[in-house]
Amino acid sequence: MEPRLLFTAVPLITEFVASNDDGLQDEDGDRSDWLELYNAGDTALDLDGWHLTDDAGDPGQWAFPSVMLDPGDFLVVFASSKDRADSDGTELHTSFKLGAGGEYLALVQADGTTVA
């Protein structure tokens, strides 16, 4: 028999845009920088306590609220400096923007230190 593997929830940054001139608009009508997360695992993941950062020295820079990411689902987070982290179904906005010239970007686990 073939062995069955159980994959836990695995969030990945699958795409990001650091210079959004004519793409996706946020609820304010702004073309903010954004990134997309994907749950590559086979279980749902509550992102509560996970973090995004553009500063390697500050892994806890922006914290997710309690948001469920089901297996195979995507989540867009705007990197706009608007700092919105409500779990009420509105769009999420980090406290930082992305540098179009390139910079550090990390998804940090709920322990606040482990880069996913």
Coordinates of C-alpha atoms in Angstrom, one line a residue:
M1 CA 0.0 0.0 0.0
E2 CA 1.1 3.5 -0.6
P3 CA 1.9 5.6 2.5
R4 CA -0.5 8.5 3.2
L5 CA 1.0 11.7 4.3
L6 CA -0.8 14.3 6.3
F7 CA 0.2 17.8 5.6
T8 CA -0.5 20.4 8.2
A9 CA -1.5 23.9 7.3
V10 CA 1.4 25.5 5.3
P11 CA 0.9 29.2 4.5
L12 CA 3.1 30.5 1.7
I13 CA 3.7 34.0 0.2
T14 CA 2.8 33.1 -3.4
E15 CA 2.8 36.5 -5.0
F16 CA 3.5 40.1 -4.2
V17 CA 3.4 43.5 -6.0
A18 CA 5.6 46.3 -4.7
S19 CA 4.7 48.9 -7.3
N20 CA 1.0 48.7 -8.0
D21 CA 0.4 51.3 -10.7
D22 CA -2.6 49.8 -12.5
G23 CA -3.6 46.6 -10.8
L24 CA -5.7 45.6 -7.8
Q25 CA -7.4 48.4 -5.8
D26 CA -8.2 48.4 -2.1
E27 CA -11.5 49.4 -0.6
D28 CA -10.3 53.0 -0.5
G29 CA -9.8 53.0 -4.2
D30 CA -6.0 53.1 -3.8
R31 CA -3.6 50.9 -5.7
S32 CA -1.6 49.8 -2.7
D33 CA 1.2 47.3 -2.7
W34 CA -0.1 43.8 -1.8
L35 CA 0.9 40.2 -1.2
E36 CA -1.0 37.0 -1.5
L37 CA -0.9 34.1 1.0
Y38 CA -1.8 30.5 0.1
N39 CA -2.6 27.6 2.4
A40 CA -0.8 24.7 0.8
G41 CA -1.7 22.3 3.6
D42 CA -4.7 20.1 4.0
T43 CA -6.0 21.7 7.3
A44 CA -7.4 25.1 8.0
L45 CA -5.1 27.6 9.7
D46 CA -6.0 30.5 12.0
L47 CA -3.5 33.3 11.2
D48 CA -4.0 34.8 14.6
G49 CA -0.6 35.8 16.0
W50 CA 1.3 35.2 12.7
H51 CA 3.2 38.2 11.4
L52 CA 4.4 40.0 8.3
T53 CA 7.5 42.1 8.2
D54 CA 9.8 44.0 5.9
D55 CA 12.4 44.3 8.6
A56 CA 14.5 41.3 9.5
G57 CA 15.2 42.9 12.9
D58 CA 11.5 43.3 13.7
P59 CA 9.9 39.9 13.0
G60 CA 6.7 40.9 14.9
Q61 CA 6.2 44.1 12.9
W62 CA 2.6 43.5 11.8
A63 CA 0.3 40.9 13.4
F64 CA -2.6 39.1 11.8
P65 CA -5.9 39.1 13.6
S66 CA -7.9 35.8 13.8
V67 CA -8.5 35.0 10.1
M68 CA -9.1 31.5 8.9
L69 CA -7.3 30.3 5.8
D70 CA -8.8 27.1 4.6
P71 CA -6.8 24.5 2.6
G72 CA -6.2 25.7 -0.9
D73 CA -7.4 29.2 -0.2
F74 CA -5.7 32.5 -1.0
L75 CA -5.7 35.7 1.1
V76 CA -4.7 39.1 -0.2
V77 CA -3.1 41.5 2.3
F78 CA -2.4 45.1 1.3
A79 CA 1.1 46.5 2.2
S80 CA -0.2 50.0 2.4
S81 CA 1.0 51.4 5.8
K82 CA -2.7 51.8 6.7
D83 CA -2.3 49.3 9.6
R84 CA -5.7 47.6 9.5
A85 CA -6.0 44.2 11.2
D86 CA -9.6 43.7 12.0
S87 CA -11.1 40.2 11.8
D88 CA -14.5 41.6 10.8
G89 CA -14.1 40.6 7.1
T90 CA -12.6 43.9 5.9
E91 CA -9.4 44.0 4.0
L92 CA -6.1 43.6 5.9
H93 CA -3.5 46.3 5.5
T94 CA 0.0 46.1 7.0
S95 CA 1.8 48.9 8.8
F96 CA 4.5 49.0 6.1
K97 CA 4.8 49.4 2.4
L98 CA 7.0 47.3 0.1
G99 CA 10.0 48.8 -1.6
A100 CA 9.8 48.6 -5.4
G101 CA 13.6 48.4 -5.5
G102 CA 13.6 45.2 -3.5
E103 CA 13.7 44.5 0.2
Y104 CA 13.2 41.9 2.9
L105 CA 9.7 40.3 3.2
A106 CA 8.8 37.5 5.6
L107 CA 5.9 35.6 7.0
V108 CA 6.6 34.9 10.6
Q109 CA 4.9 32.1 12.6
A110 CA 2.8 32.8 15.7
D111 CA 5.9 32.3 18.0
G112 CA 7.0 35.7 16.7
T113 CA 10.5 34.6 15.7
T114 CA 10.3 31.6 13.2
V115 CA 10.3 32.7 9.6
A116 CA 7.9 30.5 7.6

